[in-house]
mmCIF file of C-alpha atoms in Angstrom:
data_model
loop_
_atom_site.group_PDB
_atom_site.id
_atom_site.type_symbol
_atom_site.label_atom_id
_atom_site.label_comp_id
_atom_site.label_asym_id
_atom_site.label_seq_id
_atom_site.Cartn_x
_atom_site.Cartn_y
_atom_site.Cartn_z
ATOM 1 C CA MET A 144 8.856 -0.018 -2.641
ATOM 2 C CA LEU A 145 6.326 -0.593 0.105
ATOM 3 C CA ALA A 146 4.266 -3.700 -0.537
ATOM 4 C CA VAL A 147 1.001 -1.921 0.143
ATOM 5 C CA ALA A 148 -1.144 -1.485 -2.941
ATOM 6 C CA LEU A 149 -2.812 1.894 -3.243
ATOM 7 C CA ALA A 150 -5.882 0.279 -4.735
ATOM 8 C CA ALA A 151 -6.613 -3.424 -4.529
ATOM 9 C CA PRO A 152 -10.238 -4.519 -4.898
ATOM 10 C CA SER A 153 -11.371 -7.415 -2.761
ATOM 11 C CA LEU A 154 -12.767 -10.510 -4.415
ATOM 12 C CA ALA A 155 -15.739 -10.443 -2.025
ATOM 13 C CA GLY A 156 -16.850 -7.043 -3.330
ATOM 14 C CA ALA A 157 -16.157 -5.199 -0.058
ATOM 15 C CA ALA A 158 -13.034 -3.339 -1.107
ATOM 16 C CA THR A 159 -10.846 -1.837 1.591
ATOM 17 C CA CYS A 160 -7.656 0.169 1.702
ATOM 18 C CA ALA A 161 -4.606 -1.143 3.558
ATOM 19 C CA PRO A 162 -3.885 0.973 6.629
ATOM 20 C CA ALA A 163 -0.530 2.737 6.585
ATOM 21 C CA PRO A 164 0.874 6.081 7.733
ATOM 22 C CA ASP A 165 0.478 8.880 5.186
ATOM 23 C CA ARG A 166 4.270 9.182 4.820
ATOM 24 C CA ALA A 167 4.541 5.466 3.996
ATOM 25 C CA LYS A 168 1.806 5.831 1.367
ATOM 26 C CA LEU A 169 3.626 8.832 -0.121
ATOM 27 C CA ASP A 170 6.899 6.899 -0.210
ATOM 28 C CA ALA A 171 5.181 3.957 -1.925
ATOM 29 C CA ALA A 172 3.570 6.145 -4.589
ATOM 30 C CA ASP A 173 5.256 6.813 -7.921
ATOM 31 C CA ALA A 174 3.894 10.367 -7.919
ATOM 32 C CA ALA A 175 1.723 12.690 -5.855
ATOM 33 C CA PHE A 176 0.014 16.011 -6.455
ATOM 34 C CA VAL A 177 -2.573 18.458 -5.206
ATOM 35 C CA GLY A 178 -5.187 19.022 -7.853
ATOM 36 C CA ARG A 179 -8.806 19.364 -8.851
ATOM 37 C CA LEU A 180 -11.033 16.946 -10.742
ATOM 38 C CA THR A 181 -12.221 18.564 -13.966
ATOM 39 C CA GLY A 182 -13.919 15.634 -15.700
ATOM 40 C CA THR A 183 -14.237 11.915 -16.325
ATOM 41 C CA LYS A 184 -14.392 9.781 -19.457
ATOM 42 C CA PRO A 185 -15.269 6.116 -19.901
ATOM 43 C CA VAL A 186 -12.486 3.721 -20.854
ATOM 44 C CA PRO A 187 -13.439 1.900 -24.084
ATOM 45 C CA GLY A 188 -13.800 -1.839 -23.508
ATOM 46 C CA GLN A 189 -13.467 -1.511 -19.712
ATOM 47 C CA PRO A 190 -16.894 -0.815 -18.190
ATOM 48 C CA GLY A 191 -15.506 -0.954 -14.613
ATOM 49 C CA SER A 192 -12.962 1.822 -15.242
ATOM 50 C CA LEU A 193 -12.994 5.565 -15.744
ATOM 51 C CA ASP A 194 -10.314 8.034 -16.762
ATOM 52 C CA TYR A 195 -10.356 10.951 -14.319
ATOM 53 C CA VAL A 196 -8.982 14.236 -15.659
ATOM 54 C CA PHE A 197 -7.256 16.499 -13.137
ATOM 55 C CA THR A 198 -5.791 19.968 -13.192
ATOM 56 C CA VAL A 199 -2.528 19.694 -11.257
ATOM 57 C CA ASP A 200 -2.132 22.666 -8.920
ATOM 58 C CA GLN A 201 1.052 21.492 -7.190
ATOM 59 C CA VAL A 202 3.343 18.536 -7.840
ATOM 60 C CA VAL A 203 4.488 16.930 -4.588
ATOM 61 C CA LYS A 204 6.385 13.968 -6.044
ATOM 62 C CA GLY A 205 7.335 13.003 -9.583
ATOM 63 C CA ASP A 206 7.232 14.830 -12.891
ATOM 64 C CA LEU A 207 3.623 15.574 -13.855
ATOM 65 C CA PRO A 208 2.000 17.763 -16.511
ATOM 66 C CA ARG A 209 -0.498 20.543 -15.733
ATOM 67 C CA THR A 210 -3.400 18.344 -16.927
ATOM 68 C CA LEU A 211 -3.294 14.682 -15.952
ATOM 69 C CA THR A 212 -5.451 11.641 -16.746
ATOM 70 C CA VAL A 213 -5.650 8.998 -14.016
ATOM 71 C CA ARG A 214 -7.341 5.611 -14.479
ATOM 72 C CA SER A 215 -9.402 4.220 -11.636
ATOM 73 C CA GLY A 216 -12.307 1.944 -10.856
ATOM 74 C CA VAL A 217 -15.898 3.093 -10.750
ATOM 75 C CA GLY A 218 -17.507 3.491 -7.342
ATOM 76 C CA PRO A 219 -16.520 2.412 -3.838
ATOM 77 C CA ASP A 220 -16.572 -1.350 -4.524
ATOM 78 C CA GLU A 221 -13.859 -0.834 -7.152
ATOM 79 C CA LEU A 222 -11.958 1.678 -4.973
ATOM 80 C CA GLY A 223 -12.736 4.435 -7.440
ATOM 81 C CA PHE A 224 -12.200 8.055 -6.519
ATOM 82 C CA SER A 225 -14.755 9.796 -4.343
ATOM 83 C CA LEU A 226 -14.250 13.418 -5.377
ATOM 84 C CA GLU A 227 -16.144 16.617 -5.979
ATOM 85 C CA ARG A 228 -15.284 18.599 -9.089
ATOM 86 C CA ASP A 229 -13.062 21.651 -8.678
ATOM 87 C CA THR A 230 -12.204 20.819 -5.037
ATOM 88 C CA ALA A 231 -8.503 20.637 -4.215
ATOM 89 C CA THR A 232 -7.384 17.255 -2.898
ATOM 90 C CA GLY A 233 -4.179 15.261 -2.577
ATOM 91 C CA ILE A 234 -3.752 12.327 -4.959
ATOM 92 C CA LEU A 235 -1.167 9.528 -4.756
ATOM 93 C CA LEU A 236 -0.445 7.680 -7.995
ATOM 94 C CA ASN A 237 1.192 4.560 -9.345
ATOM 95 C CA ARG A 238 2.349 4.154 -12.935
ATOM 96 C CA ASP A 239 2.051 0.997 -14.997
ATOM 97 C CA ARG A 240 2.770 0.618 -18.718
ATOM 98 C CA GLY A 241 2.671 4.359 -19.294
ATOM 99 C CA LEU A 242 -0.661 4.925 -17.509
ATOM 100 C CA TRP A 243 -1.255 6.639 -14.180
ATOM 101 C CA PHE A 244 -3.492 4.755 -11.735
ATOM 102 C CA GLY A 245 -5.094 5.929 -8.509
ATOM 103 C CA GLY A 246 -8.278 5.726 -6.492
ATOM 104 C CA ARG A 247 -9.872 6.079 -3.099
ATOM 105 C CA CYS A 248 -6.874 4.516 -1.334
ATOM 106 C CA GLY A 249 -4.648 7.191 -2.839
ATOM 107 C CA GLN A 250 -6.872 10.120 -1.909
ATOM 108 C CA ILE A 251 -5.482 12.235 0.903
ATOM 109 C CA SER A 252 -6.425 15.627 2.271
ATOM 110 C CA VAL A 253 -4.233 18.513 1.201
ATOM 111 C CA GLY A 254 -3.198 19.086 4.832
ATOM 112 C CA ALA A 255 -2.330 15.407 5.409
ATOM 113 C CA LEU A 256 -0.265 15.339 2.202
ATOM 114 C CA ALA A 257 1.600 18.488 3.248
ATOM 115 C CA GLN A 258 2.255 16.955 6.683
ATOM 116 C CA ALA A 259 3.472 13.690 5.106
ATOM 117 C CA THR A 260 6.067 15.600 3.074
ATOM 118 C CA ARG A 261 7.474 17.086 6.296
ATOM 119 C CA GLU A 262 7.666 13.793 8.217
ATOM 120 C CA GLU A 263 10.813 11.748 8.288
ATOM 121 C CA ASN A 264 10.917 8.517 6.351
ATOM 122 C CA VAL A 265 8.766 6.025 8.269
ATOM 123 C CA ARG A 266 10.048 2.490 8.630
ATOM 124 C CA LEU A 267 7.216 0.057 9.110
ATOM 125 C CA VAL A 268 8.258 -2.609 11.600
ATOM 126 C CA ASN A 269 5.677 -5.002 12.913
ATOM 127 C CA TRP A 270 7.252 -5.598 16.309
ATOM 128 C CA GLY A 271 4.396 -7.826 17.448
ATOM 129 C CA GLY A 272 4.848 -10.067 14.421
ATOM 130 C CA PHE A 273 8.606 -10.056 14.842
ATOM 131 C CA LEU A 274 8.360 -11.086 18.505
ATOM 132 C CA LEU A 275 5.693 -13.714 17.802
ATOM 133 C CA GLY A 276 7.761 -15.152 14.941
ATOM 134 C CA THR A 277 10.851 -15.279 17.140
ATOM 135 C CA LEU A 278 8.855 -17.018 19.889
ATOM 136 C CA VAL A 279 7.563 -19.622 17.418
ATOM 137 C CA VAL A 280 11.073 -20.326 16.088
ATOM 138 C CA VAL A 281 12.578 -20.606 19.598
ATOM 139 C CA THR A 282 9.741 -22.886 20.746
ATOM 140 C CA GLY A 283 10.249 -25.076 17.679
ATOM 141 C CA LEU A 284 13.978 -25.352 18.389
ATOM 142 C CA VAL A 285 13.362 -26.273 22.042
ATOM 143 C CA LEU A 286 10.885 -28.977 21.035
ATOM 144 C CA LEU A 287 13.266 -30.282 18.377
ATOM 145 C CA LEU A 288 16.125 -30.484 20.890
ATOM 146 C CA ARG A 289 13.901 -32.332 23.399
ATOM 147 C CA LYS A 290 12.914 -34.843 20.739
ATOM 148 C CA ALA A 291 16.557 -35.359 19.752
ATOM 149 C CA ARG A 292 17.550 -35.935 23.406
ATOM 150 C CA ARG A 293 14.729 -38.460 23.955
ATOM 151 C CA ARG A 294 15.745 -40.310 20.824
ATOM 152 C CA GLN A 295 19.376 -40.328 21.930
ATOM 153 C CA GLU A 296 18.382 -41.627 25.393
ATOM 154 C CA GLY A 297 16.288 -44.364 23.766
ATOM 155 C CA LEU A 298 19.241 -45.478 21.656
ATOM 156 C CA ARG A 299 21.489 -45.605 24.769
ATOM 157 C CA ARG A 300 18.979 -47.801 26.613
ATOM 158 C CA GLU A 301 18.866 -50.257 23.713
ATOM 159 C CA LEU A 302 22.626 -50.710 23.909
#
């Protein structure tokens, strides 16, 4: 599974979503659907959470019922959904301990979700990081070899 969380609030209060191609987000999700928000209900004992109730119009990934409850934060600082009622949107979900979770980072336009299903599997390779890491390792080895040679030359001089 891709190590990008669909919703991860920041400790500083300025929550952001990790950038990733739509196909990678779809691959990382446990389920996805096109649906419409029909209501919300507070979660007892969790004032920062709401249960969002959706009517599922089309399942894109996973096995989902026609009516689905998804837990999310409240408002943008908690990466909660930003939806209008009865407006079709794409939703990416993760499942944990029998509950579905989602939020702003898992919201996707219907068109973008449809496009993501047609794209080939995207492999995320950070070539810049790979090259920089290789450069650091090679530089470290060169410096280590120089140090070993100097030490060896010093030992020869002492003899």
